[in-house]
Short mmCIF file of C-alpha atoms in Angstrom, two decimals:
data_model
loop_
_atom_site.label_atom_id
_atom_site.label_comp_id
_atom_site.label_asym_id
_atom_site.label_seq_id
_atom_site.Cartn_x
_atom_site.Cartn_y
_atom_site.Cartn_z
CA MET U 1 -132.56 2.39 -225.79
CA LYS U 2 -134.55 4.36 -223.25
CA ALA U 3 -131.70 6.08 -221.36
CA LEU U 4 -130.18 7.28 -224.63
CA GLU U 5 -133.51 8.60 -225.94
CA GLN U 6 -134.03 10.43 -222.66
CA ALA U 7 -130.55 11.98 -222.89
CA ILE U 8 -131.23 13.08 -226.48
CA LEU U 9 -134.56 14.68 -225.47
CA ALA U 10 -133.14 16.34 -222.35
CA LYS U 11 -129.74 17.46 -223.66
CA GLY U 12 -129.74 17.28 -227.46
CA LYS U 13 -130.04 20.46 -229.49
CA VAL U 14 -131.82 20.52 -232.83
CA LEU U 15 -129.81 22.97 -234.94
CA SER U 16 -131.72 22.38 -238.19
CA GLU U 17 -133.90 19.71 -239.80
CA ASP U 18 -130.69 17.75 -240.44
CA VAL U 19 -128.41 18.50 -237.51
CA LEU U 20 -128.78 17.16 -233.98
CA LYS U 21 -126.09 18.34 -231.59
CA VAL U 22 -125.28 15.97 -228.74
CA ASP U 23 -122.07 17.62 -227.62
CA SER U 24 -123.09 17.52 -223.97
CA PHE U 25 -122.92 13.73 -223.59
CA LEU U 26 -121.40 12.12 -226.70
CA ASN U 27 -119.40 14.28 -229.13
CA HIS U 28 -117.45 16.67 -226.93
CA GLN U 29 -118.45 16.14 -223.33
CA ILE U 30 -118.95 12.44 -222.63
CA ASP U 31 -121.25 10.85 -220.04
CA PRO U 32 -119.26 7.78 -218.94
CA ALA U 33 -122.21 6.00 -217.27
CA LEU U 34 -124.32 6.37 -220.41
CA MET U 35 -121.38 5.08 -222.49
CA GLN U 36 -121.17 2.05 -220.21
CA ALA U 37 -124.90 1.36 -220.62
CA MET U 38 -124.55 1.67 -224.40
CA GLY U 39 -121.51 -0.59 -224.43
CA GLN U 40 -123.47 -3.19 -222.44
CA GLU U 41 -126.33 -2.92 -224.95
CA PHE U 42 -124.02 -3.46 -227.94
CA ALA U 43 -122.38 -6.36 -226.13
CA ASP U 44 -125.76 -7.97 -225.36
CA LEU U 45 -126.78 -7.65 -229.02
CA TYR U 46 -123.56 -9.26 -230.28
CA LYS U 47 -122.69 -11.66 -227.45
CA ASP U 48 -123.26 -14.74 -229.64
CA ALA U 49 -121.76 -13.31 -232.83
CA GLY U 50 -118.20 -14.49 -232.25
CA ILE U 51 -116.79 -10.94 -232.27
CA THR U 52 -112.98 -10.88 -232.17
CA ARG U 53 -112.48 -7.14 -232.55
CA ILE U 54 -114.39 -3.86 -232.61
CA LEU U 55 -113.65 -1.33 -235.34
CA THR U 56 -114.60 2.32 -234.82
CA LEU U 57 -113.53 5.80 -235.89
CA GLU U 58 -111.89 8.56 -233.88
CA ALA U 59 -112.94 10.48 -231.87
CA SER U 60 -116.58 10.03 -230.89
CA GLY U 61 -116.79 6.30 -231.59
CA ILE U 62 -114.07 5.48 -229.09
CA ALA U 63 -116.01 5.76 -225.81
CA PRO U 64 -118.96 3.51 -226.71
CA ALA U 65 -116.66 1.09 -228.57
CA VAL U 66 -114.29 0.68 -225.61
CA MET U 67 -117.21 0.07 -223.24
CA ALA U 68 -118.58 -2.60 -225.60
CA GLY U 69 -115.11 -4.11 -225.97
CA LEU U 70 -114.74 -4.29 -222.20
CA VAL U 71 -117.91 -6.40 -221.87
CA LEU U 72 -117.19 -8.57 -224.93
CA GLY U 73 -113.54 -9.00 -223.90
CA VAL U 74 -112.14 -7.94 -227.27
CA PRO U 75 -109.77 -5.18 -228.43
CA VAL U 76 -110.97 -2.00 -230.12
CA VAL U 77 -109.26 -0.47 -233.15
CA PHE U 78 -110.06 3.08 -234.14
CA GLY U 79 -109.60 4.36 -237.67
CA ARG U 80 -107.49 7.48 -237.75
CA LYS U 81 -108.47 10.56 -239.71
CA ARG U 82 -104.89 11.77 -240.04
CA LYS U 83 -101.62 9.96 -240.41
CA SER U 84 -99.14 10.11 -237.54
CA VAL U 85 -95.37 9.80 -237.63
CA THR U 86 -95.63 6.36 -236.12
CA LEU U 87 -98.40 5.27 -238.50
CA GLN U 88 -97.26 5.90 -242.05
CA ASP U 89 -97.36 2.70 -244.06
CA ASN U 90 -98.70 -0.84 -243.74
CA LEU U 91 -102.17 0.69 -243.78
CA TYR U 92 -105.65 0.00 -245.02
CA THR U 93 -107.11 3.33 -246.16
CA ALA U 94 -110.52 4.52 -247.34
CA ASP U 95 -111.95 7.90 -248.25
CA VAL U 96 -114.82 9.18 -246.13
CA TYR U 97 -116.80 12.24 -247.12
CA SER U 98 -118.30 14.15 -244.22
CA PHE U 99 -121.50 16.00 -245.16
CA THR U 100 -121.35 17.79 -241.79
CA LYS U 101 -117.76 18.98 -242.17
CA LYS U 102 -117.81 19.16 -245.98
CA VAL U 103 -114.40 17.52 -246.29
CA THR U 104 -113.11 14.16 -247.42
CA ASN U 105 -110.94 12.42 -244.84
CA THR U 106 -108.76 9.49 -245.64
CA ILE U 107 -109.19 7.11 -242.74
CA SER U 108 -106.47 4.61 -242.02
CA VAL U 109 -106.13 1.44 -240.01
CA SER U 110 -102.88 -0.45 -239.50
CA LYS U 111 -102.70 -3.86 -241.14
CA ASP U 112 -101.27 -5.10 -237.84
CA PHE U 113 -104.68 -4.83 -236.17
CA LEU U 114 -107.16 -6.28 -238.67
CA ASP U 115 -106.96 -9.52 -240.59
CA LYS U 116 -108.99 -12.19 -242.32
CA GLU U 117 -109.43 -14.18 -239.12
CA ASP U 118 -111.43 -11.31 -237.59
CA THR U 119 -115.16 -11.14 -237.02
CA LEU U 120 -115.85 -7.45 -236.54
CA LEU U 121 -118.43 -5.34 -234.82
CA ILE U 122 -118.28 -1.87 -236.35
CA ILE U 123 -119.37 0.89 -233.95
CA ASP U 124 -119.92 4.56 -234.72
CA ASP U 125 -121.65 7.49 -233.09
CA PHE U 126 -123.92 8.63 -235.92
CA LEU U 127 -125.39 7.04 -239.04
CA ALA U 128 -126.79 9.54 -241.52
CA ASN U 129 -125.67 9.17 -245.13
CA GLY U 130 -123.56 6.17 -244.22
CA GLU U 131 -120.25 7.54 -245.46
CA ALA U 132 -118.27 6.67 -242.32
CA ALA U 133 -119.78 3.18 -242.15
CA LYS U 134 -118.94 2.62 -245.84
CA GLY U 135 -115.33 3.65 -245.18
CA LEU U 136 -115.05 1.27 -242.23
CA LEU U 137 -116.63 -1.55 -244.29
CA ASP U 138 -114.15 -0.80 -247.08
CA VAL U 139 -111.29 -1.19 -244.58
CA ALA U 140 -112.81 -4.43 -243.21
CA ASN U 141 -113.17 -5.82 -246.73
CA GLN U 142 -109.57 -4.95 -247.60
CA ALA U 143 -108.53 -6.97 -244.54
CA GLY U 144 -110.77 -9.86 -245.58
CA ALA U 145 -112.47 -9.66 -242.20
CA LYS U 146 -116.04 -10.80 -241.58
CA VAL U 147 -118.44 -8.06 -240.46
CA ALA U 148 -121.01 -9.37 -237.96
CA GLY U 149 -122.82 -6.06 -237.79
CA ILE U 150 -122.78 -2.33 -237.42
CA GLY U 151 -123.70 -0.80 -234.07
CA ILE U 152 -124.75 2.84 -234.15
CA VAL U 153 -125.47 5.16 -231.26
CA ILE U 154 -127.84 7.54 -233.11
CA GLU U 155 -129.24 6.80 -236.57
CA LYS U 156 -130.93 9.58 -238.48
CA GLY U 157 -133.63 7.42 -240.00
CA PHE U 158 -134.70 10.17 -242.39
CA GLN U 159 -131.33 10.04 -244.13
CA PRO U 160 -130.46 7.18 -246.47
CA GLY U 161 -127.45 5.46 -244.83
CA GLY U 162 -129.24 2.91 -242.66
CA LYS U 163 -131.66 1.81 -245.38
CA ALA U 164 -128.83 1.40 -247.90
CA LEU U 165 -126.69 -0.69 -245.54
CA ARG U 166 -129.61 -2.96 -244.58
CA GLU U 167 -130.51 -3.42 -248.27
CA GLN U 168 -126.92 -4.53 -248.85
CA GLY U 169 -127.54 -7.24 -246.25
CA TYR U 170 -125.66 -5.76 -243.33
CA ARG U 171 -127.00 -6.12 -239.83
CA VAL U 172 -127.40 -2.60 -238.41
CA ASP U 173 -128.33 -2.03 -234.76
CA SER U 174 -129.00 1.56 -233.76
CA LEU U 175 -129.55 2.38 -230.09
CA ALA U 176 -131.75 5.34 -231.06
CA ILE U 177 -133.35 6.04 -234.43
CA VAL U 178 -134.45 9.62 -234.99
CA SER U 179 -137.21 9.75 -237.57
CA SER U 180 -137.49 13.54 -237.76
CA LEU U 181 -135.98 16.77 -236.50
CA GLU U 182 -138.75 18.93 -237.99
CA ASN U 183 -139.97 21.99 -236.10
CA GLY U 184 -137.02 21.78 -233.75
CA THR U 185 -138.38 18.59 -232.23
CA VAL U 186 -136.76 15.17 -231.98
CA THR U 187 -139.10 12.34 -232.97
CA PHE U 188 -137.99 8.73 -232.57
CA ALA U 189 -138.92 5.91 -234.95
CA MET J 1 -98.62 0.56 -212.52
CA LYS J 2 -97.50 -3.02 -213.02
CA ALA J 3 -100.01 -4.13 -215.68
CA LEU J 4 -99.18 -1.09 -217.79
CA GLU J 5 -95.42 -1.59 -217.48
CA GLN J 6 -95.89 -5.22 -218.49
CA ALA J 7 -97.95 -4.18 -221.54
CA ILE J 8 -95.26 -1.66 -222.53
CA LEU J 9 -92.52 -4.29 -222.23
CA ALA J 10 -94.50 -6.98 -224.05
CA LYS J 11 -96.15 -4.91 -226.77
CA GLY J 12 -94.42 -1.53 -227.00
CA LYS J 13 -92.01 -0.85 -229.83
CA VAL J 14 -88.97 1.36 -229.38
CA LEU J 15 -88.62 3.21 -232.68
CA SER J 16 -85.77 5.50 -231.59
CA GLU J 17 -84.26 6.89 -228.40
CA ASP J 18 -87.24 9.29 -228.28
CA VAL J 19 -90.17 7.36 -229.72
CA LEU J 20 -92.08 4.56 -228.02
CA LYS J 21 -94.91 3.13 -230.08
CA VAL J 22 -97.82 1.68 -228.11
CA ASP J 23 -100.26 1.41 -230.97
CA SER J 24 -101.24 -2.13 -230.05
CA PHE J 25 -102.99 -1.23 -226.77
CA LEU J 26 -103.32 2.55 -226.42
CA ASN J 27 -102.91 4.77 -229.48
CA HIS J 28 -104.60 2.85 -232.28
CA GLN J 29 -105.73 -0.51 -230.99
CA ILE J 30 -107.08 -0.17 -227.45
CA ASP J 31 -107.10 -2.80 -224.70
CA PRO J 32 -110.37 -2.07 -222.86
CA ALA J 33 -109.51 -4.09 -219.72
CA LEU J 34 -106.20 -2.25 -219.36
CA MET J 35 -108.01 1.07 -219.86
CA GLN J 36 -110.42 0.10 -217.08
CA ALA J 37 -107.54 -0.73 -214.73
CA MET J 38 -105.88 2.59 -215.56
CA GLY J 39 -109.15 4.46 -215.05
CA GLN J 40 -109.51 2.80 -211.65
CA GLU J 41 -105.94 3.82 -210.75
CA PHE J 42 -106.54 7.47 -211.69
CA ALA J 43 -109.82 7.41 -209.77
CA ASP J 44 -108.12 5.96 -206.68
CA LEU J 45 -105.43 8.66 -206.83
CA TYR J 46 -107.99 11.48 -207.08
CA LYS J 47 -110.95 10.09 -205.12
CA ASP J 48 -110.62 12.72 -202.40
CA ALA J 49 -109.72 15.64 -204.68
CA GLY J 50 -113.27 16.83 -205.31
CA ILE J 51 -113.02 16.30 -209.07
CA THR J 52 -116.05 17.64 -210.94
CA ARG J 53 -114.86 17.01 -214.49
CA ILE J 54 -112.08 15.32 -216.43
CA LEU J 55 -110.40 17.20 -219.27
CA THR J 56 -108.54 15.26 -221.96
CA LEU J 57 -107.55 15.52 -225.61
CA GLU J 58 -108.76 13.52 -228.60
CA ALA J 59 -108.16 10.77 -229.54
CA SER J 60 -105.92 8.68 -227.31
CA GLY J 61 -106.83 10.36 -224.04
CA ILE J 62 -110.50 9.47 -224.37
CA ALA J 63 -110.43 5.78 -223.35
CA PRO J 64 -108.51 6.15 -220.06
CA ALA J 65 -110.36 9.39 -219.25
CA VAL J 66 -113.81 7.84 -219.73
CA MET J 67 -112.85 4.86 -217.56
CA ALA J 68 -111.66 7.23 -214.81
CA GLY J 69 -114.80 9.33 -215.20
CA LEU J 70 -116.95 6.25 -214.82
CA VAL J 71 -115.41 5.41 -211.44
CA LEU J 72 -115.34 9.03 -210.21
CA GLY J 73 -118.89 9.64 -211.46
CA VAL J 74 -117.97 12.78 -213.40
CA PRO J 75 -118.25 13.84 -217.07
CA VAL J 76 -115.29 13.87 -219.43
CA VAL J 77 -114.61 16.68 -221.89
CA PHE J 78 -112.14 16.15 -224.71
CA GLY J 79 -110.34 19.00 -226.40
CA ARG J 80 -110.78 18.89 -230.15
CA LYS J 81 -107.91 19.29 -232.56
CA ARG J 82 -110.14 20.57 -235.36
CA LYS J 83 -113.22 22.69 -235.40
CA SER J 84 -116.50 21.09 -236.40
CA VAL J 85 -119.56 22.70 -237.97
CA THR J 86 -121.40 22.36 -234.68
CA LEU J 87 -118.47 23.73 -232.63
CA GLN J 88 -117.44 27.07 -234.11
CA ASP J 89 -117.60 29.74 -231.46
CA ASN J 90 -118.04 30.03 -227.71
CA LEU J 91 -114.68 28.28 -227.37
CA TYR J 92 -111.60 28.26 -225.24
CA THR J 93 -108.63 27.66 -227.55
CA ALA J 94 -104.92 27.03 -227.09
CA ASP J 95 -102.06 26.24 -229.44
CA VAL J 96 -100.32 22.90 -228.96
CA TYR J 97 -97.11 22.07 -230.79
CA SER J 98 -96.61 18.38 -231.44
CA PHE J 99 -92.93 17.40 -231.62
CA THR J 100 -93.99 13.97 -232.92
CA LYS J 101 -96.22 15.27 -235.71
CA LYS J 102 -94.27 18.52 -236.23
CA VAL J 103 -97.42 20.62 -236.44
CA THR J 104 -99.18 23.14 -234.25
CA ASN J 105 -102.78 22.26 -233.53
CA THR J 106 -105.25 24.68 -232.08
CA ILE J 107 -107.19 22.72 -229.52
CA SER J 108 -110.63 23.90 -228.55
CA VAL J 109 -113.08 23.26 -225.74
CA SER J 110 -116.60 24.63 -225.62
CA LYS J 111 -117.25 27.19 -222.89
CA ASP J 112 -120.42 25.23 -222.15
CA PHE J 113 -118.43 22.41 -220.58
CA LEU J 114 -115.82 24.09 -218.39
CA ASP J 115 -116.28 26.84 -215.87
CA LYS J 116 -114.87 28.42 -212.74
CA GLU J 117 -116.80 26.06 -210.48
CA ASP J 118 -114.87 23.10 -211.87
CA THR J 119 -112.12 21.12 -210.16
CA LEU J 120 -110.41 19.30 -212.99
CA LEU J 121 -108.39 16.17 -213.44
CA ILE J 122 -106.46 16.49 -216.70
CA ILE J 123 -105.70 13.13 -218.33
CA ASP J 124 -103.51 12.46 -221.35
CA ASP J 125 -101.83 9.45 -222.92
CA PHE J 126 -98.22 10.74 -223.10
CA LEU J 127 -96.17 13.38 -221.33
CA ALA J 128 -92.91 14.24 -223.09
CA ASN J 129 -92.22 17.92 -223.67
CA GLY J 130 -95.46 18.86 -221.96
CA GLU J 131 -96.97 20.76 -224.86
CA ALA J 132 -100.37 19.05 -224.74
CA ALA J 133 -100.58 19.42 -220.95
CA LYS J 134 -99.68 23.11 -221.27
CA GLY J 135 -102.47 23.59 -223.80
CA LEU J 136 -105.01 21.87 -221.56
CA LEU J 137 -103.82 23.93 -218.56
CA ASP J 138 -104.19 27.07 -220.67
CA VAL J 139 -107.79 26.10 -221.45
CA ALA J 140 -108.47 25.33 -217.77
CA ASN J 141 -107.02 28.70 -216.74
CA GLN J 142 -109.12 30.55 -219.29
CA ALA J 143 -112.18 28.91 -217.74
CA GLY J 144 -111.01 29.87 -214.25
CA ALA J 145 -111.22 26.21 -213.25
CA LYS J 146 -109.10 24.67 -210.50
CA VAL J 147 -106.71 21.92 -211.62
CA ALA J 148 -106.36 19.18 -209.00
CA GLY J 149 -103.77 17.32 -211.02
CA ILE J 150 -102.56 15.85 -214.26
CA GLY J 151 -102.88 12.11 -214.81
CA ILE J 152 -100.61 10.66 -217.48
CA VAL J 153 -100.54 7.15 -218.86
CA ILE J 154 -96.89 7.14 -220.00
CA GLU J 155 -94.40 9.83 -219.02
CA LYS J 156 -91.10 10.01 -220.83
CA GLY J 157 -89.04 10.96 -217.81
CA PHE J 158 -86.00 11.79 -219.94
CA GLN J 159 -87.88 14.63 -221.62
CA PRO J 160 -88.54 17.88 -219.77
CA GLY J 161 -92.36 18.12 -219.56
CA GLY J 162 -92.95 16.34 -216.25
CA LYS J 163 -90.16 18.14 -214.41
CA ALA J 164 -91.34 21.54 -215.66
CA LEU J 165 -94.95 20.94 -214.63
CA ARG J 166 -93.96 19.71 -211.14
CA GLU J 167 -91.65 22.71 -210.69
CA GLN J 168 -94.63 24.93 -211.49
CA GLY J 169 -96.41 23.27 -208.58
CA TYR J 170 -98.74 20.98 -210.47
CA ARG J 171 -99.49 17.52 -209.16
CA VAL J 172 -98.53 15.05 -211.89
CA ASP J 173 -99.33 11.34 -211.58
CA SER J 174 -97.92 9.11 -214.29
CA LEU J 175 -98.93 5.45 -214.36
CA ALA J 176 -95.61 4.55 -215.98
CA ILE J 177 -92.44 6.64 -216.17
CA VAL J 178 -89.97 5.61 -218.84
CA SER J 179 -86.48 6.78 -217.89
CA SER J 180 -84.75 5.66 -221.07
CA LEU J 181 -85.32 4.13 -224.50
CA GLU J 182 -81.61 3.72 -225.21
CA ASN J 183 -80.38 0.66 -227.10
CA GLY J 184 -83.92 -0.21 -228.10
CA THR J 185 -84.78 -1.07 -224.49
CA VAL J 186 -87.47 0.39 -222.26
CA THR J 187 -86.22 1.25 -218.77
CA PHE J 188 -88.65 2.44 -216.12
CA ALA J 189 -87.87 5.03 -213.47
#
């Protein structure tokens, strides 16, 4: 997606050969117009897939997921990384290891908002090793829901997550695929 | 706001005289069309206020804030409740006590995305004791930014946060004000 690639080139910061910081428009400050364009793109890709619900993960998945949900006319559920007082039981849970943060989070989704009648579009901000996507798929499988596909904002194509998910037969649509961050430069696939 | 009050009556759950659960359209599952209507309402209220940026808090503030930002044509920054590897220093921080979760979170906002030239609209999902709003105001004050107002989705009018903020001279606009949750019933102001 051209507008996203342009934003990455103009505003992304390459912190190492593994880490691309996009805090100025996606992960901390959010560009609403770009989110809307991304949501439209996800919705166009999945408009005939019979999506009933979008599943994402707090916090950075929420903006693109809600924009996609608005166009598709479906609700969005976000997996929580911590339990709240009002969300204690009746949960699907899965462990997600974050290579960036070096911690394992237990993500949780209420059983009230996912079930076997659902056809899901999973949306997340980054796909690198695929840990977050695996956790969300685990939750979807526990619910018995069908997964139509996985929509990713930025896939790091040089890390193994995307390849592994596609080999398992999942449809993965990434709006930008970064093939390398070598020499401080972003190269797209 | 009528559509929001209707959603609260139809889908909210009164867990106690203090706790209203709106996990089915705001805090866990999100209704994108309702978020858009709320964003439009916030934008209408602040269209002449010279807003340059919206400041909110992860996770539940993000959806209404991004929808408001889309209409106002301004970026949204969300305060983080945990530090990330790519967000370690160069931060404004403030302590926020959550009566619901019974923990103090240090929220943080990068200095890159707030400054003294900003006129802010602060948006959050709930206003009860006002702790989150106070934390966001603290961050705004550290940046030297002007605060045009505080936009709240649901204010619990029987708790002291809203009154205290208005007495301090802040403009507070709540899309729904709940005056009581007694007897398991939601009453609006």
